Structure formats: C-alpha cells, structure tokens
Short mmCIF file of C-alpha atoms in Angstrom, two decimals:
data_model
loop_
_atom_site.label_atom_id
_atom_site.label_comp_id
_atom_site.label_asym_id
_atom_site.label_seq_id
_atom_site.Cartn_x
_atom_site.Cartn_y
_atom_site.Cartn_z
CA VAL A 30 1.68 2.40 -12.57
CA ASN A 31 -1.27 3.90 -10.71
CA MET A 32 -4.94 2.94 -10.91
CA ARG A 33 -7.22 5.31 -12.80
CA CYS A 34 -8.69 6.75 -9.59
CA TYR A 35 -5.25 8.21 -8.79
CA GLY A 36 -4.48 9.82 -12.15
CA GLU A 37 -3.80 9.15 -15.80
CA LYS A 38 -1.69 6.17 -16.86
CA PRO A 39 1.45 6.83 -18.92
CA ALA A 40 1.23 6.30 -22.66
CA SER A 41 4.11 3.81 -22.51
CA PHE A 42 2.00 1.56 -20.28
CA MET A 43 -1.12 1.89 -22.42
CA ARG A 44 0.85 0.65 -25.42
CA VAL A 45 1.64 -2.53 -23.49
CA GLN A 46 -1.83 -2.90 -21.94
CA PRO A 47 -4.45 -1.04 -24.04
CA SER A 48 -7.21 -1.81 -21.52
CA GLY A 49 -5.24 -0.03 -18.80
CA ASN A 50 -5.89 -2.82 -16.31
CA ILE A 51 -3.28 -3.77 -13.71
CA PRO A 52 -1.31 -5.77 -12.71
CA VAL A 53 0.72 -6.46 -15.84
CA ALA A 54 3.98 -8.32 -16.31
CA VAL A 55 6.00 -8.67 -19.50
CA ILE A 56 8.10 -11.86 -19.34
CA ASP A 57 10.25 -12.83 -22.33
CA GLY A 58 8.14 -10.56 -24.50
CA ARG A 59 4.79 -12.03 -23.48
CA VAL A 60 2.24 -9.86 -21.68
CA TYR A 61 0.43 -11.33 -18.65
CA GLY A 62 -2.52 -9.27 -17.43
CA GLN A 63 -3.84 -11.12 -14.37
CA SER A 64 -2.13 -11.68 -11.04
CA ASN A 65 -2.96 -15.40 -11.12
CA ASP A 66 -1.49 -15.75 -14.63
CA ILE A 67 1.64 -13.89 -13.55
CA MET A 68 2.22 -16.18 -10.56
CA TYR A 69 1.69 -19.35 -12.57
CA ALA A 70 3.98 -18.07 -15.33
CA LEU A 71 6.74 -17.35 -12.80
CA GLU A 72 6.34 -20.88 -11.44
CA GLN A 73 6.75 -22.43 -14.88
CA LEU A 74 9.46 -20.16 -16.27
CA PHE A 75 11.81 -20.23 -13.29
CA PRO A 76 11.89 -23.88 -12.12
CA GLU A 77 15.30 -23.44 -10.49
CA HIS A 78 13.63 -21.54 -7.63
CA LYS A 79 11.72 -23.17 -4.78
CA SER A 80 8.30 -24.07 -6.11
CA LEU A 81 5.15 -22.56 -4.60
CA ALA A 82 2.93 -25.05 -6.41
CA ALA A 83 0.63 -27.33 -4.43
CA PRO A 84 2.31 -30.54 -3.24
CA LYS A 85 2.02 -33.54 -5.58
CA GLY A 86 -1.36 -35.22 -5.24
CA GLN A 87 -2.98 -32.16 -3.64
CA GLU A 88 -3.77 -30.21 -6.80
CA MET A 89 -7.52 -30.73 -6.41
CA LYS A 90 -7.33 -29.56 -2.80
CA ALA A 91 -5.59 -26.42 -3.97
CA GLN A 92 -8.36 -25.75 -6.48
CA GLU A 93 -10.97 -26.17 -3.75
CA LEU A 94 -9.14 -23.63 -1.61
CA LEU A 95 -8.92 -21.17 -4.48
CA ARG A 96 -12.68 -21.44 -4.93
CA LEU A 97 -13.01 -20.71 -1.20
CA GLU A 98 -10.81 -17.65 -1.71
CA ARG A 99 -13.31 -16.35 -4.30
CA GLN A 100 -16.19 -17.05 -1.90
CA ILE A 101 -14.66 -15.08 0.99
CA PHE A 102 -13.78 -12.28 -1.43
CA SER A 103 -17.41 -12.05 -2.62
CA ALA A 104 -18.81 -12.14 0.91
CA TRP A 105 -16.42 -9.37 1.94
CA MET A 106 -17.31 -7.22 -1.05
CA TYR A 107 -21.06 -7.50 -0.41
CA TRP A 108 -20.69 -6.48 3.22
CA LEU A 109 -18.13 -3.72 2.60
CA THR A 110 -19.81 -1.98 -0.32
CA SER A 111 -23.55 -2.75 -0.22
CA ASN A 112 -26.33 -0.61 1.23
CA GLY A 113 -28.60 -3.53 2.06
CA ASP A 114 -29.05 -5.39 5.34
CA PRO A 115 -25.62 -5.25 7.08
CA GLN A 116 -26.58 -7.95 9.59
CA ARG A 117 -27.33 -10.40 6.79
CA PHE A 118 -24.11 -9.52 4.97
CA GLN A 119 -22.13 -10.00 8.19
CA GLN A 120 -23.70 -13.38 8.85
CA ASN A 121 -22.88 -14.51 5.33
CA PHE A 122 -19.31 -13.30 5.68
CA GLU A 123 -18.87 -15.04 9.04
CA MET A 124 -20.13 -18.33 7.61
CA VAL A 125 -17.51 -18.25 4.85
CA LEU A 126 -14.86 -17.02 7.28
CA GLN A 127 -15.46 -20.10 9.42
CA ASP A 128 -14.93 -22.23 6.31
CA VAL A 129 -11.57 -20.51 5.89
CA GLU A 130 -10.79 -21.14 9.56
CA SER A 131 -11.73 -24.81 9.17
CA ALA A 132 -9.58 -25.17 6.07
CA LEU A 133 -6.57 -23.86 7.96
CA ALA A 134 -7.29 -26.19 10.89
CA GLU A 135 -7.58 -29.21 8.58
CA SER A 136 -4.28 -28.39 6.85
CA GLY A 137 -2.37 -28.65 10.12
CA GLY A 138 -1.16 -25.12 9.42
CA PRO A 139 0.09 -22.62 9.65
CA PHE A 140 -0.48 -22.27 5.88
CA PHE A 141 -3.39 -23.38 3.71
CA MET A 142 -1.55 -26.43 2.39
CA GLY A 143 0.29 -27.30 5.59
CA LYS A 144 3.66 -26.30 6.93
CA SER A 145 4.99 -24.69 3.74
CA VAL A 146 3.71 -21.59 1.98
CA THR A 147 2.23 -22.16 -1.48
CA ILE A 148 0.64 -20.18 -4.26
CA VAL A 149 -2.70 -20.66 -2.46
CA ASP A 150 -1.48 -18.47 0.39
CA MET A 151 -0.32 -15.87 -2.11
CA MET A 152 -3.82 -15.78 -3.62
CA PHE A 153 -5.47 -15.33 -0.21
CA ALA A 154 -2.94 -12.86 1.21
CA PRO A 155 -3.83 -9.53 -0.44
CA PHE A 156 -7.52 -9.92 0.26
CA LEU A 157 -7.35 -11.28 3.82
CA GLU A 158 -5.01 -8.41 4.66
CA ARG A 159 -7.49 -5.89 3.24
CA MET A 160 -10.41 -7.59 4.99
CA ALA A 161 -8.74 -7.28 8.39
CA ALA A 162 -8.14 -3.57 7.83
CA SER A 163 -11.36 -2.51 6.13
CA LEU A 164 -13.86 -4.43 8.25
CA LEU A 165 -12.37 -2.91 11.41
CA PHE A 166 -12.36 0.61 9.96
CA PHE A 167 -15.78 0.60 8.29
CA LYS A 168 -17.68 -1.99 10.36
CA GLY A 169 -15.90 -2.29 13.71
CA TYR A 170 -15.37 -6.00 13.04
CA MET A 171 -12.07 -7.42 14.30
CA MET A 172 -10.50 -10.36 12.47
CA ARG A 173 -6.92 -9.89 13.65
CA VAL A 174 -6.38 -9.84 17.39
CA SER A 175 -3.39 -9.18 19.62
CA LYS A 176 -1.26 -12.19 20.54
CA GLY A 177 -2.86 -14.30 23.26
CA SER A 178 -6.34 -12.78 22.87
CA LYS A 179 -9.39 -14.96 22.42
CA THR A 180 -10.77 -15.19 18.90
CA GLN A 181 -13.11 -17.33 16.84
CA CYS A 182 -10.37 -17.51 14.21
CA PRO A 183 -7.19 -18.70 15.98
CA ASN A 184 -5.88 -20.50 12.90
CA LEU A 185 -6.38 -17.45 10.72
CA ASN A 186 -4.42 -15.38 13.21
CA LYS A 187 -1.66 -18.02 13.20
CA TRP A 188 -1.67 -17.78 9.38
CA PHE A 189 -1.18 -14.00 9.55
CA ASP A 190 1.70 -14.52 12.01
CA ALA A 191 3.27 -17.13 9.73
CA MET A 192 2.98 -14.92 6.65
CA GLU A 193 4.78 -12.16 8.53
CA THR A 194 7.84 -14.39 8.91
CA LEU A 195 8.34 -14.28 5.12
CA ASP A 196 10.67 -11.61 3.81
CA SER A 197 8.62 -11.31 0.62
CA TYR A 198 5.42 -10.65 2.55
CA GLN A 199 7.07 -8.20 4.94
CA THR A 200 8.26 -6.17 1.96
CA THR A 201 4.78 -5.82 0.47
CA LYS A 202 2.60 -5.64 3.59
CA SER A 203 0.54 -2.47 3.97
CA ASP A 204 -1.02 -0.85 7.03
CA TYR A 205 -4.68 -0.34 7.93
CA TYR A 206 -4.60 3.41 7.23
CA THR A 207 -3.26 3.00 3.70
CA HIS A 208 -5.70 0.21 2.86
CA CYS A 209 -8.72 2.05 4.21
CA TRP A 210 -8.02 5.19 2.18
CA ASP A 211 -7.11 3.20 -0.94
CA LEU A 212 -10.16 0.93 -1.05
CA PRO A 213 -13.11 3.38 -1.41
CA PRO A 214 -11.94 4.97 -4.68
CA GLN A 215 -10.91 1.58 -6.06
CA LEU A 216 -14.29 0.01 -5.23
CA GLY A 217 -16.56 2.98 -5.90
CA GLY A 218 -17.19 3.52 -2.18
CA CYS A 219 -17.52 1.58 1.09
CA THR A 220 -20.42 1.67 3.55
CA TYR A 221 -19.92 2.75 7.16
CA GLU A 222 -21.46 1.31 10.30
CA GLU A 223 -21.63 3.23 13.57
CA ARG A 224 -19.63 0.66 15.55
CA GLY A 225 -16.65 1.30 13.29
CA GLU A 226 -16.39 4.98 14.18
CA ARG A 227 -13.94 4.64 17.09
CA TYR A 228 -11.67 2.45 14.98
CA GLU A 229 -11.93 4.83 12.04
CA SER A 230 -10.89 7.69 14.31
CA ALA A 231 -8.00 5.68 15.78
CA ILE A 232 -6.69 4.40 12.44
CA ASN A 233 -6.85 7.95 11.06
CA GLY A 234 -4.60 9.11 13.89
CA LEU A 235 -7.23 11.26 15.60
CA ARG A 236 -7.92 9.45 18.88
CA SER A 237 -6.52 6.29 20.43
CA LEU A 238 -8.97 3.57 21.36
CA ASP A 239 -8.63 4.38 25.07
CA GLY A 240 -9.38 8.04 24.33
CA LYS A 241 -6.32 9.28 26.21
CA GLN A 242 -4.42 10.82 23.29
CA GLY A 243 -4.13 11.00 19.55
CA SER A 244 -3.07 7.69 18.04
CA TRP A 245 -0.37 9.61 16.11
CA GLU A 246 0.78 11.53 19.16
CA LEU A 247 4.05 11.24 21.06
CA PRO A 248 4.82 9.19 23.03
CA LEU A 249 3.29 6.56 20.79
CA GLN A 250 1.18 3.87 22.43
CA ASP A 251 1.32 0.19 21.59
CA GLY A 252 -0.14 -0.18 18.09
CA PHE A 253 -2.96 -2.56 19.04
CA GLU A 254 -3.99 -0.53 22.07
CA SER A 255 -3.84 2.64 20.01
CA SER A 256 -5.74 1.66 16.85
CA GLY A 257 -6.56 -2.06 16.88
CA GLU A 258 -3.75 -2.84 14.44
CA PRO A 259 -1.12 -5.28 15.77
CA ASP A 260 2.42 -3.98 16.12
CA TRP A 261 4.95 -5.10 13.53
CA ASP A 262 7.37 -6.66 16.02
CA TRP A 263 9.29 -8.26 13.16
CA ALA A 264 10.19 -4.85 11.73
CA GLY A 265 12.73 -3.99 14.44
CA ASP A 266 12.70 -1.80 17.54
CA GLU A 267 11.71 1.84 17.93
CA SER A 268 15.18 3.17 17.10
CA ALA A 269 15.18 1.17 13.86
CA ALA A 270 11.79 2.66 12.95
CA ARG A 271 13.05 6.18 13.61
CA ARG A 272 16.17 5.61 11.51
CA GLU A 273 14.08 4.23 8.66
CA ALA A 274 11.82 7.29 8.75
CA VAL A 275 14.84 9.60 8.52
CA GLU A 276 16.43 7.55 5.72
CA ARG A 277 13.24 7.57 3.65
CA LEU A 278 12.63 11.27 4.31
CA SER A 279 16.17 12.30 3.38
CA PHE A 280 16.49 9.96 0.38
CA ASN A 281 14.23 12.11 -1.82
CA TYR A 282 14.28 15.22 0.30
CA GLU A 283 13.86 18.03 -2.24
CA ALA A 284 10.93 16.30 -3.92
CA ILE A 285 9.26 15.66 -0.54
CA VAL A 286 9.52 19.34 0.45
CA LYS A 287 7.94 20.33 -2.85
CA PHE A 288 5.29 17.62 -2.47
CA ALA A 289 4.35 18.79 1.04
CA ALA A 290 3.97 22.36 -0.25
CA ARG A 291 0.98 21.19 -2.29
CA GLY A 292 -0.95 21.42 0.98
CA ALA A 293 -0.68 25.21 0.79
CA GLY A 294 -0.92 25.37 -2.99
CA ARG A 295 -3.64 25.03 -5.62
CA LYS A 296 -5.64 21.87 -6.27
CA GLY A 297 -4.98 20.23 -9.59
CA MET A 298 -7.37 19.72 -12.45
CA PRO A 299 -9.02 17.42 -13.26
CA PRO A 300 -9.88 16.04 -9.82
CA TYR A 301 -9.68 12.28 -9.20
CA MET A 302 -11.82 9.91 -7.16
CA ALA A 303 -9.10 9.18 -4.61
CA VAL A 304 -9.32 11.90 -1.96
CA LEU A 305 -5.59 11.82 -1.20
CA ALA A 306 -4.52 11.80 -4.87
CA ASP A 307 -3.90 15.13 -6.60
CA PRO A 308 -1.13 14.55 -9.17
CA ASN A 309 -1.67 17.92 -10.85
CA ALA A 310 -1.61 20.03 -7.68
CA VAL A 311 0.55 23.16 -7.76
CA PRO A 312 2.89 23.59 -4.74
CA ASN A 313 3.13 26.90 -2.91
CA GLU A 314 6.78 27.86 -3.35
CA ALA A 315 6.56 30.50 -0.61
CA VAL A 316 6.32 27.91 2.17
CA GLN A 317 9.03 25.54 0.96
CA THR A 318 11.86 27.12 2.94
CA GLY A 319 9.85 26.84 6.15
CA ILE A 320 8.88 23.23 5.41
CA ASP A 321 12.53 22.44 4.67
CA SER A 322 13.68 23.84 8.02
CA ILE A 323 10.99 22.03 10.00
CA LEU A 324 11.64 18.68 8.31
CA GLN A 325 15.35 19.00 9.12
CA VAL A 326 14.53 19.47 12.81
CA ILE A 327 12.09 16.55 12.65
CA CYS A 328 14.85 14.34 11.27
CA MET A 329 17.16 15.30 14.13
CA ALA A 330 14.38 14.75 16.67
CA LEU A 331 13.69 11.31 15.20
CA LEU A 332 17.35 10.38 15.68
CA GLU A 333 18.03 12.01 19.04
CA GLY A 334 14.63 12.53 20.70
CA THR A 335 12.14 15.41 20.70
CA GLU A 336 13.26 16.38 24.22
CA ASN A 337 16.56 17.50 22.71
CA TYR A 338 14.86 19.63 20.03
CA ASP A 339 11.85 21.12 21.81
CA ASP A 340 13.55 24.50 22.17
CA THR A 341 14.75 24.46 18.57
CA MET A 342 11.30 23.66 17.26
CA ASP A 343 9.70 26.25 19.57
CA LYS A 344 11.97 28.95 18.15
CA LEU A 345 11.34 27.84 14.59
CA ALA A 346 7.57 27.73 15.19
CA THR A 347 7.67 31.22 16.69
CA ALA A 348 9.55 32.53 13.65
CA VAL A 349 7.00 30.90 11.34
CA ALA A 350 4.04 32.38 13.25
CA LYS A 351 5.36 35.83 14.14
CA GLU A 352 7.67 36.69 11.25
CA GLY A 353 5.82 34.79 8.56
CA GLY A 354 2.37 35.89 9.64
CA SER A 355 -0.94 34.08 9.97
CA ASP A 356 -1.34 33.04 6.33
CA TYR A 357 2.21 31.74 6.14
CA ALA A 358 1.84 29.74 9.37
CA ASP A 359 -1.48 28.32 8.15
CA GLY A 360 0.31 27.27 4.95
CA ILE A 361 3.03 25.50 6.93
CA VAL A 362 0.45 23.61 9.02
CA SER A 363 -1.52 22.66 5.92
CA SER A 364 1.64 21.41 4.22
CA LEU A 365 2.81 19.31 7.15
CA SER A 366 -0.70 17.87 7.48
CA TYR A 367 -0.80 17.14 3.74
CA LEU A 368 2.44 15.18 4.03
CA ARG A 369 1.35 13.34 7.19
CA GLU A 370 -1.87 12.12 5.56
CA ARG A 371 0.01 10.78 2.54
CA VAL A 372 2.72 8.69 4.18
CA GLY A 373 1.94 5.36 2.52
CA VAL A 374 2.85 1.84 3.63
CA PRO A 375 4.77 0.04 2.17
CA ARG A 376 5.36 2.51 -0.68
CA ASP A 377 7.22 5.00 1.52
CA MET A 378 8.25 2.97 4.56
CA LYS A 379 7.13 0.22 6.95
CA LEU A 380 4.37 0.89 9.50
CA PRO A 381 6.56 1.50 12.59
CA ALA A 382 8.55 4.14 10.68
CA ALA A 383 5.34 5.66 9.29
CA ARG A 384 3.85 5.95 12.79
CA GLN A 385 6.99 7.68 13.99
CA LEU A 386 7.02 10.15 11.10
CA ARG A 387 3.29 10.89 11.37
CA ALA A 388 3.64 11.50 15.12
CA HIS A 389 6.69 13.74 14.70
CA LEU A 390 4.89 15.76 12.04
CA ASN A 391 2.07 16.23 14.57
CA TRP A 392 4.65 17.33 17.14
CA ALA A 393 5.83 20.05 14.76
CA ILE A 394 2.28 21.04 13.81
CA SER A 395 1.32 21.47 17.47
CA LYS A 396 4.33 23.73 18.00
CA VAL A 397 3.28 26.04 15.15
CA LEU A 398 -0.34 26.10 16.32
CA THR A 399 0.76 26.96 19.86
CA ALA A 400 3.00 29.75 18.56
CA GLN A 401 0.07 31.16 16.59
CA GLU A 402 -2.10 31.27 19.70
CA SER A 403 0.50 32.93 21.93
#
C-alpha cells in the first residue's frame, strides 16, 4: 500500500485502517498500526522463533537505547528539513551521533545489545540507513565509509556491516537513490547544501565523483568511488547482478513495456507530491513496439555483454531515428529515461542489478541519440 504522496490508497485498505496511516498488520484479526507495536506483537505471538527481545536483565538498557533512537531521529529531521542555521543543526546531530557511536562501543558490538541482533537494532535500522543516504545527498555529510577508511564512527560502520550479514536485512535494504527521491515528498521537502551537490549528481547517475564518466555509465565504476555508496559485496558478483536484472525485467515484461511508455505519454491527473509517481499517466502506445525491441536487446547484452550487441543496437537505433522520425525517437528516449529513473531498490531488484539495468538503459539511450545526430 503506497503513501498518500504516491497516489490514492485502495478502499479495501481504508476499511482496515480508516486513518490511512502505514504500516499496518492484521494478526489473528487484530489491527496493529505502528511498526513498534507490530514488532512486539510478533515477538509475543510467535515464541517458537528466535527471540529478538533484549537479553534478560537488560530491558532498561534497551529502553535507554530506544530513547537514543528517537533523539538521533529528531536531530536528523531538524538538519534535513529545516531552513535555519545548518551549522547548528549539524553540530547537534553530530553530538547525538557520537552518543550512538559510544553506545555501540560500550555494547562490545557489533549490535546495540552486543553480539546478537535484537529489536533495538530493528528500530534503529530504517532510520540510520536513511540518514546515511540523505545526509550525503543533501548535505555532503558522509556517515558510511568504504572498508578500511578512517571515520569518527567506526562502530557504526561495523554495525552497518553486521546488519548486512542478515538475510532479512538484505531483503529489505534500499539504495541511496531510492531513499533520496522517496524522502522529500514523505517529509514535505528536504533542504540542500552546496557541498552535497557532487554527491547528488553522482547518486542521480549524472557524474561520478571523480568526474570521469556518468555514474550510471558502462563500464561501471566501483560503487563507492562512483557515488559514495558502498558496494553490496554480499549480493553476489557482476554476472549475478546482470542475471537478476534480466530476471526482474522479463518477469513482468509486458507491464514494464507499457509502464516505460508513460515517458512518451500524457501525465496523469491529479498530480502527486512525489516527482517520480504518476499512477494515472497514460502510456503512448505508438512507442511500445520500439521499447519492446530495445529492452529485448538490453536483456541479451546484460547476459552476454554489450560488445556482442553493439551492432544490433546500432541498427535498431538507426531504425528508430530514421524510420520512426524525430518525434518517435524522442519518445523512445523519454520512455527509456522514464524507466531508468524509476528502477527502485529493493522493490524491483537489489542495488547491483539496478546499477546494471540503469547503465544498460543509458547505453541504449546513447545509441538512439547518436543515431538522431548522424
């Protein structure tokens, strides 16, 4: 069920949750409307599973840590969304962040309650993940560093690494791009600082941090060097990422072709706050055959390498530009760009697969643009 900034909620959901707020879980007929309540209910109702509760005798410590979680959340929100003195907001955030770092050090780590993950980590996880992404994008402030790099928060970085060993966290982890486009409409806007511009450009796929190429351009650079986001080494190698991209693209292929064609179609009404959300958009049916053909070649190039499909894509791009005409080619480029900008993590695929698909869409786009110019 989407948030209101992405579109209307279905009537079936509103009957369960009249306020429309999410998350919601219905367990044995009882409605739980807060994430904390849902987690505690799961703990109590399914005792046969490994408990995530705080260890015996450390319940008060857990409550202290949960209060700290609210403090770091508030400090983050003030800095991310306020128009006041950014230096003061940063200093306040850094003070609380050092309290988080100290708490992890005192626990013996890598988790907040020691060597085993608990519900405390689950409370911190969604917000620390969003902090790392958003503060880099909007403020140029780096919390998460590459392995071996110096940082004022070594224990926090070890915590991130430890969380990424958990299958459950890997399944739900998002990427910086998705977070940074999701947050502004959810929060009513975020404030930018000049030092974040190069990271914003890199995370958006426009220019790598070293300025040598687009960060969504083949051959892909190391993730951290490209955009400041650590690579997901735990997600498999490059060939696994390419296969995942093809599997996800082909799984719902007809719907994806139609979805991409919105880029050349008509905007929907009413508009919604989220820039990338347009649930009522009308696809341009005229470009769907061309999109279909290009996506098929992209899938083959993902599996076997672009070097084996350069000629095929060149011929297809020439046909699009010369036989289809300028408006048709513009529609194809707009559609492929529309799809590229809306590859979401983890909704659609994991980050390594998303980077591969975004880069291969850019490969195809560049072919069409070159054919138009020739």
